Coordinates of N, CA, C and O in Angstrom, one line a residue:
M1 N 0.9 -1.2 0.0 CA 0.0 0.0 0.0 C 0.9 1.2 0.0 O 1.9 1.3 0.7
S2 N 0.6 2.2 -0.8 CA 1.4 3.5 -0.9 C 1.1 4.3 0.4 O 0.1 4.1 1.1
A3 N 2.0 5.2 0.6 CA 1.9 6.1 1.8 C 0.6 6.9 1.6 O 0.0 7.2 2.6
R4 N 0.3 7.3 0.4 CA -0.9 8.1 0.2 C -2.1 7.3 0.6 O -3.0 7.9 1.3
H5 N -2.3 6.1 0.2 CA -3.4 5.3 0.6 C -3.4 5.0 2.1 O -4.4 4.9 2.7
G6 N -2.2 4.9 2.7 CA -2.1 4.6 4.1 C -2.6 5.7 4.9 O -3.3 5.5 5.9
R7 N -2.3 7.0 4.5 CA -2.8 8.1 5.2 C -4.3 8.2 5.1 O -5.0 8.5 6.1
G8 N -4.9 7.9 3.9 CA -6.3 8.0 3.7 C -7.0 6.9 4.6 O -8.1 7.1 5.2
T9 N -6.4 5.7 4.7 CA -7.0 4.6 5.5 C -7.0 5.0 7.0 O -7.9 4.8 7.7
R10 N -5.8 5.6 7.4 CA -5.7 6.0 8.8 C -6.7 7.1 9.1 O -7.4 7.1 10.2
R11 N -6.9 8.0 8.2 CA -7.9 9.1 8.4 C -9.3 8.5 8.5 O -10.0 8.9 9.4
A12 N -9.7 7.6 7.7 CA -11.0 7.0 7.7 C -11.2 6.2 9.0 O -12.3 6.3 9.6
V13 N -10.2 5.5 9.5 CA -10.3 4.8 10.8 C -10.4 5.8 11.9 O -11.2 5.6 12.8
C14 N -9.7 6.9 11.9 CA -9.8 7.9 12.9 C -11.2 8.6 12.9 O -11.8 8.8 14.0
I15 N -11.7 8.9 11.8 CA -13.1 9.4 11.7 C -14.1 8.5 12.2 O -15.0 8.8 13.0
A16 N -14.0 7.2 11.8 CA -14.9 6.2 12.3 C -14.8 6.0 13.9 O -15.8 5.9 14.6
A17 N -13.6 6.1 14.4 CA -13.4 6.0 15.8 C -14.0 7.2 16.5 O -14.6 7.0 17.6
L18 N -13.8 8.4 16.0 CA -14.3 9.6 16.6 C -15.9 9.5 16.6 O -16.5 9.8 17.6
A19 N -16.5 9.1 15.5 CA -17.9 9.0 15.4 C -18.4 8.0 16.5 O -19.4 8.3 17.1
S20 N -17.7 6.9 16.6 CA -18.1 5.9 17.6 C -18.0 6.4 19.0 O -18.9 6.2 19.8
A21 N -16.9 7.1 19.3 CA -16.7 7.7 20.6 C -17.8 8.7 20.9 O -18.4 8.8 22.0
C22 N -18.1 9.6 19.9 CA -19.2 10.6 20.1 C -20.5 9.9 20.4 O -21.3 10.3 21.3
A23 N -20.8 8.9 19.6 CA -22.1 8.1 19.8 C -22.2 7.5 21.2 O -23.2 7.6 21.8
A24 N -21.1 6.9 21.6 CA -21.0 6.3 22.9 C -21.2 7.4 24.0 O -21.9 7.2 25.0
A25 N -20.6 8.5 23.9 CA -20.6 9.6 24.9 C -22.0 10.2 25.0 O -22.4 10.6 26.1
T26 N -22.7 10.3 23.9 CA -24.0 11.0 23.8 C -25.2 10.1 23.8 O -26.3 10.6 24.0
G27 N -24.9 8.8 23.6 CA -26.0 7.9 23.4 C -26.7 8.0 22.1 O -27.7 7.4 21.9
A28 N -26.2 8.8 21.2 CA -26.8 9.0 19.9 C -26.3 7.9 18.9 O -25.2 7.3 19.1
D29 N -27.1 7.6 17.9 CA -26.8 6.6 16.9 C -26.5 7.4 15.6 O -27.4 8.0 15.0
F30 N -25.2 7.5 15.2 CA -24.8 8.2 14.0 C -24.9 7.4 12.8 O -24.5 7.9 11.7
R31 N -25.2 6.1 12.9 CA -25.1 5.2 11.8 C -26.5 5.1 11.1 O -27.2 4.2 11.2
A32 N -26.8 6.1 10.2 CA -28.0 6.1 9.4 C -27.7 5.6 8.1 O -26.6 5.6 7.6
D33 N -28.7 5.0 7.4 CA -28.5 4.5 6.0 C -28.1 5.7 5.1 O -28.6 6.8 5.3
F34 N -27.2 5.4 4.2 CA -26.7 6.4 3.3 C -27.1 5.9 1.9 O -26.3 5.5 1.1
A35 N -28.4 5.9 1.6 CA -28.9 5.3 0.3 C -28.8 6.3 -0.9 O -28.5 5.9 -2.0
D36 N -28.9 7.6 -0.6 CA -28.9 8.6 -1.7 C -27.7 9.6 -1.4 O -27.7 10.3 -0.4
T37 N -26.7 9.5 -2.2 CA -25.5 10.4 -2.0 C -25.8 11.8 -2.1 O -25.1 12.7 -1.6
R38 N -26.9 12.2 -2.8 CA -27.3 13.6 -2.8 C -28.1 14.1 -1.6 O -28.3 15.3 -1.4
N39 N -28.5 13.1 -0.7 CA -29.2 13.5 0.4 C -28.7 12.6 1.6 O -29.3 11.7 2.1
P40 N -27.5 13.0 2.1 CA -26.9 12.2 3.2 C -27.7 12.4 4.5 O -28.3 13.4 4.7
P41 N -27.7 11.4 5.3 CA -28.4 11.5 6.6 C -27.7 12.5 7.5 O -26.5 12.7 7.4
P42 N -28.5 13.2 8.3 CA -27.8 14.2 9.2 C -27.0 13.4 10.3 O -27.3 12.2 10.6
Y43 N -26.0 14.0 10.8 CA -25.2 13.3 11.8 C -25.9 13.2 13.1 O -25.5 12.5 14.0
R44 N -27.0 14.0 13.2 CA -27.9 13.9 14.4 C -29.3 14.2 14.0 O -29.5 14.9 12.9
A45 N -30.2 13.9 14.8 CA -31.6 14.2 14.4 C -31.8 15.7 14.6 O -31.3 16.4 15.5
L46 N -32.5 16.3 13.6 CA -32.8 17.8 13.7 C -34.0 18.0 14.6 O -34.9 17.3 14.5
G47 N -33.9 19.1 15.3 CA -35.0 19.5 16.1 C -36.1 20.1 15.2 O -35.8 20.4 14.0
A48 N -37.3 20.4 15.7 CA -38.4 20.9 14.9 C -38.0 22.2 14.2 O -38.3 22.4 13.0
A49 N -37.4 23.1 15.0 CA -37.1 24.5 14.4 C -36.0 24.3 13.3 O -36.0 24.9 12.3
E50 N -35.0 23.4 13.6 CA -33.9 23.2 12.6 C -34.5 22.6 11.3 O -34.1 22.9 10.2
R51 N -35.4 21.6 11.5 CA -36.0 20.9 10.4 C -36.8 21.9 9.5 O -36.8 21.9 8.3
A52 N -37.5 22.8 10.2 CA -38.3 23.8 9.5 C -37.4 24.8 8.7 O -37.8 25.1 7.6
R53 N -36.3 25.2 9.3 CA -35.4 26.0 8.5 C -34.8 25.3 7.3 O -34.6 25.8 6.2
F54 N -34.4 24.0 7.5 CA -33.9 23.2 6.4 C -35.0 23.1 5.3 O -34.7 23.2 4.1
D55 N -36.2 22.8 5.7 CA -37.3 22.6 4.7 C -37.5 23.9 3.9 O -37.8 23.9 2.7
L56 N -37.5 25.1 4.6 CA -37.6 26.3 4.0 C -36.5 26.6 3.0 O -36.8 27.0 1.8
G57 N -35.3 26.3 3.4 CA -34.1 26.4 2.4 C -34.3 25.5 1.2 O -34.0 25.9 0.1
H58 N -34.7 24.3 1.5 CA -34.9 23.3 0.4 C -35.9 23.8 -0.6 O -35.8 23.7 -1.8
A59 N -37.0 24.4 -0.1 CA -38.1 24.9 -0.9 C -37.6 26.1 -1.7 O -37.9 26.2 -2.9
L60 N -36.8 26.9 -1.1 CA -36.3 28.1 -1.8 C -35.3 27.7 -2.9 O -35.4 28.2 -4.0
L61 N -34.5 26.7 -2.7 CA -33.5 26.1 -3.7 C -34.3 25.6 -4.9 O -33.8 25.7 -6.0
N62 N -35.4 25.0 -4.7 CA -36.2 24.4 -5.7 C -37.3 25.3 -6.4 O -38.0 24.9 -7.2
T63 N -37.4 26.5 -5.9 CA -38.4 27.5 -6.4 C -38.0 27.8 -7.9 O -36.9 28.2 -8.2
Q64 N -39.0 27.7 -8.8 CA -38.9 28.2 -10.1 C -39.4 29.6 -10.2 O -40.6 29.9 -10.0
W65 N -38.5 30.5 -10.4 CA -38.8 31.9 -10.4 C -39.5 32.3 -11.7 O -39.3 31.7 -12.7
V66 N -40.4 33.3 -11.6 CA -41.1 33.7 -12.8 C -40.9 35.2 -13.0 O -40.4 35.9 -12.1
A67 N -41.3 35.7 -14.1 CA -41.1 37.1 -14.4 C -41.8 38.0 -13.4 O -42.8 37.8 -12.9
A68 N -41.1 39.1 -13.2 CA -41.6 40.2 -12.2 C -43.0 40.6 -12.7 O -43.2 40.8 -13.9
G69 N -43.9 40.7 -11.8 CA -45.2 41.2 -12.2 C -46.2 40.1 -12.6 O -47.3 40.3 -13.0
T70 N -45.8 38.8 -12.6 CA -46.6 37.7 -13.0 C -47.8 37.6 -12.0 O -47.6 37.6 -10.8
P71 N -49.0 37.6 -12.5 CA -50.2 37.5 -11.5 C -50.1 36.2 -10.7 O -49.7 35.2 -11.2
N72 N -50.5 36.3 -9.5 CA -50.6 35.2 -8.5 C -49.3 34.5 -8.3 O -49.3 33.3 -8.0
A73 N -48.2 35.2 -8.5 CA -46.9 34.5 -8.4 C -46.4 34.5 -6.9 O -45.5 33.8 -6.6
A74 N -47.1 35.2 -6.1 CA -46.8 35.3 -4.7 C -45.3 35.8 -4.5 O -45.0 36.8 -5.1
R75 N -44.5 35.0 -3.9 CA -43.1 35.4 -3.7 C -42.1 34.8 -4.7 O -40.9 34.8 -4.5
R76 N -42.7 34.3 -5.8 CA -41.8 33.7 -6.8 C -41.5 34.6 -8.0 O -40.8 34.2 -8.9
D77 N -41.9 35.9 -7.9 CA -41.7 36.7 -9.0 C -40.4 37.5 -8.8 O -39.9 37.6 -7.7
G78 N -39.9 38.1 -9.9 CA -38.7 38.9 -9.9 C -37.7 38.5 -10.9 O -36.6 39.1 -11.0
L79 N -37.9 37.5 -11.7 CA -37.0 37.0 -12.7 C -37.0 37.9 -14.0 O -38.0 38.4 -14.4
G80 N -35.8 38.1 -14.5 CA -35.6 38.7 -15.8 C -35.3 40.2 -15.8 O -35.2 40.8 -14.7
P81 N -35.2 40.8 -17.0 CA -35.5 40.2 -18.3 C -34.5 39.2 -18.8 O -34.8 38.3 -19.6
V82 N -33.2 39.3 -18.3 CA -32.2 38.3 -18.7 C -31.7 37.7 -17.4 O -31.7 38.3 -16.4
F83 N -31.2 36.4 -17.5 CA -30.8 35.7 -16.3 C -30.0 34.5 -16.7 O -29.9 34.2 -17.9
N84 N -29.5 33.8 -15.7 CA -28.7 32.6 -15.9 C -29.5 31.3 -15.9 O -29.4 30.4 -16.7
A85 N -30.4 31.2 -14.9 CA -31.3 30.1 -14.7 C -32.5 30.5 -13.9 O -32.4 31.5 -13.2
A86 N -33.6 29.8 -14.1 CA -34.8 30.2 -13.4 C -35.0 29.6 -12.0 O -35.9 29.9 -11.3
S87 N -34.0 28.8 -11.6 CA -34.0 28.3 -10.2 C -32.6 28.0 -9.7 O -31.7 27.8 -10.6
C88 N -32.4 28.0 -8.5 CA -31.1 27.6 -7.9 C -30.8 26.1 -8.3 O -29.7 25.8 -8.6
D89 N -31.8 25.3 -8.2 CA -31.7 23.9 -8.5 C -31.3 23.6 -9.9 O -30.7 22.5 -10.1
A90 N -31.5 24.5 -10.8 CA -31.0 24.3 -12.2 C -29.5 24.1 -12.3 O -29.0 23.3 -13.1
C91 N -28.8 24.7 -11.4 CA -27.3 24.6 -11.3 C -26.9 23.7 -10.2 O -25.9 23.0 -10.3
H92 N -27.6 23.7 -9.1 CA -27.2 22.9 -7.9 C -28.3 21.9 -7.6 O -28.9 22.0 -6.5
N93 N -28.4 20.9 -8.4 CA -29.5 20.0 -8.3 C -29.4 19.3 -6.9 O -28.4 18.7 -6.5
E94 N -30.5 19.5 -6.1 CA -30.6 19.0 -4.7 C -29.4 19.4 -3.9 O -28.9 18.7 -3.0
G95 N -28.9 20.6 -4.2 CA -27.8 21.2 -3.4 C -26.4 20.7 -3.8 O -25.4 21.1 -3.2
A96 N -26.3 19.9 -4.9 CA -25.0 19.4 -5.3 C -24.2 20.5 -6.0 O -24.8 21.5 -6.4
R97 N -23.0 20.3 -6.2 CA -22.1 21.2 -7.0 C -22.5 21.1 -8.4 O -22.9 20.1 -8.9
G98 N -22.3 22.2 -9.1 CA -22.6 22.3 -10.6 C -21.6 21.4 -11.3 O -20.5 21.1 -10.8
Q99 N -21.9 21.0 -12.5 CA -21.0 20.1 -13.3 C -20.6 20.8 -14.6 O -21.4 21.6 -15.1
G100 N -19.4 20.6 -15.0 CA -18.9 21.1 -16.3 C -19.4 20.3 -17.4 O -20.3 19.4 -17.2
L101 N -19.0 20.6 -18.6 CA -19.4 19.9 -19.8 C -18.4 18.9 -20.2 O -17.2 19.1 -20.2
A102 N -18.8 17.7 -20.5 CA -17.9 16.5 -20.8 C -17.5 16.6 -22.2 O -16.6 15.9 -22.6
H103 N -18.2 17.3 -23.1 CA -17.9 17.3 -24.5 C -18.1 18.8 -25.0 O -18.6 19.6 -24.3
D104 N -17.8 19.0 -26.3 CA -18.0 20.3 -26.9 C -19.5 20.6 -27.0 O -20.3 19.7 -27.1
G105 N -19.8 21.8 -26.8 CA -21.2 22.2 -27.0 C -21.6 23.5 -26.2 O -20.7 24.1 -25.6
A106 N -22.9 23.7 -26.1 CA -23.4 24.9 -25.3 C -23.1 24.7 -23.8 O -23.2 23.6 -23.3
L107 N -22.8 25.7 -23.1 CA -22.5 25.6 -21.7 C -23.8 25.3 -20.9 O -24.9 25.8 -21.2
P108 N -23.7 24.4 -19.9 CA -24.8 24.1 -19.1 C -25.1 25.3 -18.1 O -24.2 26.1 -18.0
A109 N -26.2 25.3 -17.6 CA -26.6 26.4 -16.6 C -25.6 26.5 -15.5 O -25.4 27.6 -14.9
S110 N -25.0 25.4 -15.1 CA -24.1 25.5 -13.9 C -22.8 26.2 -14.2 O -22.0 26.4 -13.2
I111 N -22.5 26.6 -15.4 CA -21.2 27.3 -15.7 C -21.7 28.8 -16.0 O -22.4 29.0 -16.9
V112 N -21.2 29.7 -15.2 CA -21.5 31.1 -15.3 C -20.3 31.8 -15.9 O -19.1 31.5 -15.5
V113 N -20.5 32.6 -16.8 CA -19.4 33.4 -17.4 C -19.4 34.8 -16.8 O -20.2 35.6 -17.0
Q114 N -18.4 34.9 -15.9 CA -18.2 36.2 -15.3 C -17.4 37.1 -16.3 O -16.6 36.6 -17.1
L115 N -17.6 38.4 -16.2 CA -16.9 39.4 -17.0 C -16.2 40.4 -16.1 O -16.8 40.8 -15.1
A116 N -15.0 40.7 -16.4 CA -14.2 41.7 -15.5 C -13.2 42.5 -16.3 O -12.6 42.0 -17.3
R117 N -13.1 43.7 -16.0 CA -12.1 44.6 -16.5 C -11.2 45.0 -15.3 O -11.8 45.4 -14.2
T118 N -9.9 45.1 -15.4 CA -9.0 45.4 -14.4 C -9.0 47.0 -14.2 O -8.8 47.7 -15.2
T119 N -9.2 47.4 -13.0 CA -9.1 48.9 -12.8 C -7.7 49.3 -12.5 O -6.9 48.4 -12.2
P120 N -7.4 50.6 -12.5 CA -6.0 51.0 -12.2 C -5.5 50.6 -10.8 O -4.3 50.4 -10.7
D121 N -6.4 50.4 -9.9 CA -6.0 50.0 -8.5 C -5.9 48.5 -8.4 O -5.7 47.9 -7.3
G122 N -6.1 47.7 -9.5 CA -6.0 46.3 -9.5 C -7.4 45.6 -9.2 O -7.4 44.4 -9.1
G123 N -8.4 46.3 -9.0 CA -9.7 45.7 -8.7 C -10.4 45.3 -10.0 O -9.9 45.4 -11.1
D124 N -11.7 44.8 -9.9 CA -12.5 44.4 -11.0 C -13.6 45.4 -11.3 O -14.2 45.9 -10.3
A125 N -13.8 45.7 -12.5 CA -14.9 46.6 -13.0 C -15.8 45.8 -13.9 O -15.3 44.9 -14.6
P126 N -17.1 46.1 -14.0 CA -17.9 45.3 -14.9 C -17.7 45.7 -16.4 O -17.2 46.8 -16.6
D127 N -18.1 44.9 -17.3 CA -18.1 45.3 -18.7 C -19.2 46.3 -18.8 O -20.3 46.3 -18.2
P128 N -18.9 47.4 -19.6 CA -19.9 48.5 -19.7 C -21.3 48.1 -20.2 O -22.3 48.7 -19.9
A129 N -21.3 47.1 -21.1 CA -22.6 46.7 -21.7 C -23.3 45.6 -21.0 O -24.5 45.5 -20.9
Y130 N -22.5 44.6 -20.4 CA -23.1 43.4 -19.9 C -22.9 43.2 -18.4 O -23.5 42.3 -17.8
G131 N -22.2 44.1 -17.7 CA -22.0 44.0 -16.3 C -21.0 42.9 -15.9 O -20.1 42.6 -16.6
H132 N -21.2 42.3 -14.7 CA -20.3 41.3 -14.2 C -20.5 39.9 -14.7 O -19.7 39.0 -14.5
V133 N -21.7 39.6 -15.2 CA -22.1 38.2 -15.6 C -22.8 38.3 -16.9 O -23.7 39.1 -17.1
L134 N -22.5 37.4 -17.8 CA -23.1 37.2 -19.1 C -24.4 36.3 -18.9 O -24.3 35.2 -18.3
N135 N -25.5 36.8 -19.3 CA -26.8 36.1 -19.1 C -27.3 35.4 -20.3 O -27.7 36.1 -21.3
P136 N -27.2 34.1 -20.4 CA -27.6 33.3 -21.6 C -29.1 33.0 -21.7 O -29.5 32.3 -22.7
E137 N -29.9 33.4 -20.8 CA -31.3 33.2 -20.8 C -32.1 34.5 -20.8 O -31.6 35.5 -20.3
A138 N -33.3 34.5 -21.3 CA -34.2 35.7 -21.3 C -35.6 35.3 -21.2 O -36.0 34.2 -21.7
L139 N -36.5 36.2 -20.7 CA -37.9 36.0 -20.8 C -38.4 36.1 -22.2 O -37.7 36.7 -23.0
D140 N -39.6 35.6 -22.5 CA -40.2 35.7 -23.8 C -40.3 37.2 -24.1 O -40.7 38.0 -23.3
G141 N -40.0 37.5 -25.3 CA -40.0 38.9 -25.8 C -38.7 39.7 -25.6 O -38.6 40.8 -26.0
F142 N -37.8 39.1 -24.9 CA -36.4 39.7 -24.7 C -35.4 38.8 -25.3 O -35.6 37.6 -25.5
A143 N -34.2 39.3 -25.6 CA -33.1 38.6 -26.2 C -32.1 38.3 -25.1 O -31.7 39.2 -24.3
A144 N -31.7 37.0 -25.0 CA -30.6 36.7 -24.1 C -29.3 37.5 -24.5 O -29.2 37.9 -25.7
E145 N -28.4 37.7 -23.6 CA -27.3 38.5 -24.0 C -26.4 37.9 -25.0 O -25.8 38.6 -25.8
A146 N -26.2 36.6 -25.0 CA -25.3 35.9 -25.9 C -25.5 34.4 -25.7 O -26.1 33.9 -24.8
D147 N -24.9 33.6 -26.6 CA -24.8 32.2 -26.5 C -23.3 31.9 -26.3 O -22.4 32.5 -26.9
V148 N -23.0 30.9 -25.4 CA -21.6 30.6 -25.1 C -21.5 29.1 -25.3 O -22.3 28.3 -24.9
E149 N -20.4 28.7 -26.1 CA -20.1 27.3 -26.3 C -18.6 27.1 -25.9 O -17.8 28.0 -25.8
V150 N -18.4 25.8 -25.6 CA -17.0 25.5 -25.3 C -16.5 24.4 -26.3 O -17.3 23.5 -26.7
R151 N -15.3 24.5 -26.7 CA -14.6 23.5 -27.5 C -13.4 23.1 -26.8 O -12.6 24.0 -26.3
Y152 N -13.1 21.8 -26.8 CA -11.9 21.3 -26.1 C -10.8 21.0 -27.0 O -11.0 20.4 -28.1
A153 N -9.6 21.4 -26.7 CA -8.4 21.0 -27.4 C -7.6 20.1 -26.5 O -7.5 20.3 -25.3
V154 N -7.2 19.0 -27.1 CA -6.5 18.0 -26.3 C -5.0 18.2 -26.3 O -4.4 18.4 -27.4
R155 N -4.4 18.4 -25.2 CA -2.9 18.5 -25.1 C -2.4 17.2 -24.5 O -2.9 16.7 -23.5
E156 N -1.2 16.8 -25.0 CA -0.6 15.6 -24.5 C 0.8 15.8 -24.1 O 1.4 16.7 -24.6
G157 N 1.3 15.0 -23.2 CA 2.7 15.1 -22.8 C 3.1 13.9 -22.0 O 2.3 12.9 -21.9
R158 N 4.2 14.0 -21.3 CA 4.7 12.9 -20.5 C 5.2 13.4 -19.2 O 5.9 14.5 -19.2
Y159 N 5.0 12.7 -18.1 CA 5.6 13.0 -16.8 C 7.1 12.7 -16.9 O 7.5 12.0 -17.8
A160 N 7.8 13.1 -15.9 CA 9.3 12.9 -15.9 C 9.6 11.4 -15.9 O 10.6 11.0 -16.5
D161 N 8.7 10.5 -15.4 CA 9.0 9.1 -15.4 C 8.5 8.4 -16.8 O 8.6 7.2 -16.9
G162 N 8.0 9.2 -17.7 CA 7.6 8.7 -19.0 C 6.2 8.4 -19.1 O 5.7 8.1 -20.2
T163 N 5.4 8.4 -18.1 CA 4.0 8.1 -18.1 C 3.3 9.2 -18.9 O 3.5 10.4 -18.6
P164 N 2.4 8.8 -19.9 CA 1.8 9.8 -20.7 C 0.6 10.5 -19.9 O 0.0 9.9 -19.0
W165 N 0.3 11.7 -20.2 CA -0.8 12.4 -19.7 C -1.6 13.1 -20.8 O -1.0 13.4 -21.9
Q166 N -2.9 13.4 -20.6 CA -3.7 14.2 -21.5 C -4.4 15.2 -20.7 O -4.9 15.0 -19.6
L167 N -4.6 16.4 -21.3 CA -5.3 17.5 -20.7 C -6.3 18.1 -21.7 O -5.9 18.3 -22.9
R168 N -7.5 18.2 -21.3 CA -8.5 18.9 -22.2 C -8.5 20.4 -21.9 O -8.9 20.7 -20.8
E169 N -8.1 21.2 -22.8 CA -8.1 22.6 -22.6 C -9.3 23.3 -23.2 O -9.5 23.2 -24.4
P170 N -10.1 23.9 -22.3 CA -11.4 24.5 -22.8 C -11.1 25.8 -23.5 O -10.3 26.6 -23.1
H171 N -11.8 26.1 -24.6 CA -11.8 27.3 -25.4 C -13.3 27.8 -25.5 O -14.1 27.1 -26.0
Y172 N -13.5 29.0 -24.9 CA -14.9 29.4 -24.8 C -15.2 30.4 -26.0 O -14.4 31.3 -26.3
E173 N -16.3 30.2 -26.6 CA -16.8 31.1 -27.7 C -18.1 31.8 -27.4 O -19.0 31.1 -27.0
I174 N -18.0 33.1 -27.4 CA -19.2 33.9 -27.1 C -19.8 34.3 -28.5 O -19.1 35.0 -29.2
R175 N -21.0 33.9 -28.7 CA -21.6 34.2 -30.0 C -22.8 35.0 -29.9 O -23.6 34.8 -28.9
G176 N -23.1 35.8 -30.9 CA -24.4 36.5 -30.9 C -24.5 37.5 -29.8 O -25.6 37.6 -29.2
L177 N -23.5 38.3 -29.5 CA -23.6 39.3 -28.5 C -24.7 40.3 -29.0 O -24.6 40.9 -30.0
R178 N -25.8 40.4 -28.2 CA -27.0 41.1 -28.7 C -27.1 42.5 -28.2 O -28.0 43.3 -28.6
Y179 N -26.1 43.0 -27.4 CA -26.2 44.4 -26.9 C -24.9 45.1 -27.1 O -24.5 45.9 -26.3
G180 N -24.2 44.7 -28.2 CA -22.9 45.3 -28.6 C -21.8 44.4 -28.2 O -21.9 43.4 -27.6
A181 N -20.6 44.9 -28.6 CA -19.4 44.1 -28.3 C -18.9 44.3 -26.9 O -19.3 45.2 -26.2
L182 N -18.2 43.3 -26.4 CA -17.6 43.4 -25.1 C -16.5 44.5 -25.2 O -15.9 44.6 -26.3
A183 N -16.2 45.1 -24.1 CA -15.1 46.1 -24.1 C -13.8 45.3 -24.4 O -13.6 44.2 -24.1
A184 N -12.9 46.0 -25.1 CA -11.6 45.4 -25.5 C -10.8 44.8 -24.4 O -10.1 43.8 -24.5
D185 N -11.0 45.4 -23.2 CA -10.2 44.9 -22.0 C -11.0 44.0 -21.1 O -10.6 43.7 -20.0
T186 N -12.2 43.6 -21.5 CA -13.0 42.7 -20.7 C -12.5 41.2 -20.8 O -12.3 40.7 -21.9
A187 N -12.2 40.6 -19.7 CA -11.8 39.2 -19.6 C -13.0 38.4 -19.3 O -13.8 38.8 -18.5
I188 N -13.1 37.2 -19.9 CA -14.1 36.3 -19.5 C -13.6 35.3 -18.5 O -12.4 34.8 -18.6
K189 N -14.4 35.0 -17.5 CA -13.9 34.1 -16.4 C -15.0 33.0 -16.1 O -15.9 33.3 -15.3
P190 N -15.0 31.9 -16.9 CA -16.0 30.9 -16.6 C -15.8 30.3 -15.2 O -14.7 30.0 -14.8
R191 N -17.0 30.1 -14.5 CA -16.9 29.6 -13.2 C -18.0 28.5 -13.0 O -19.1 28.7 -13.6
I192 N -17.7 27.5 -12.3 CA -18.8 26.5 -12.0 C -19.3 26.9 -10.6 O -18.6 27.1 -9.7

């Protein structure tokens, strides 16, 4: 076994021992079924107030926002006219991290294209036409700011020991800028 795997094994044993000791000291049972990796069991039972806060947050994460002024929208209105996604869950399904794109194509909602221009003091300033974030979605009757696609170039090389490696280098293409060109000094910063 490599030293790397040895440390990981020791760490797992230590965590298991700590959980067991905590359970013994508090009388709690921390061993809940872990059937759904997107919904792990809590390390302890939540009280009624904590569960209510969790449920409220979960409902907010899954809310599908609608256009501002939509009749009978209650607290779900305020979307648009341009935006990235109509819900938090569109990027963070059940609270998970966003995912990148495995192949060439249009960016998924979980990748946000930030825009920044460097100020004389080293800070970030927004693009004059598009602000800090490029919005690829729009309400009916409005135009999304642009379409963004990624194309991967494969780079290959070898480690010092001769083992080959491959790296997929993303190249982002912004097409159809609908509100004018980006400023010449605007940098694009894709983020998951």
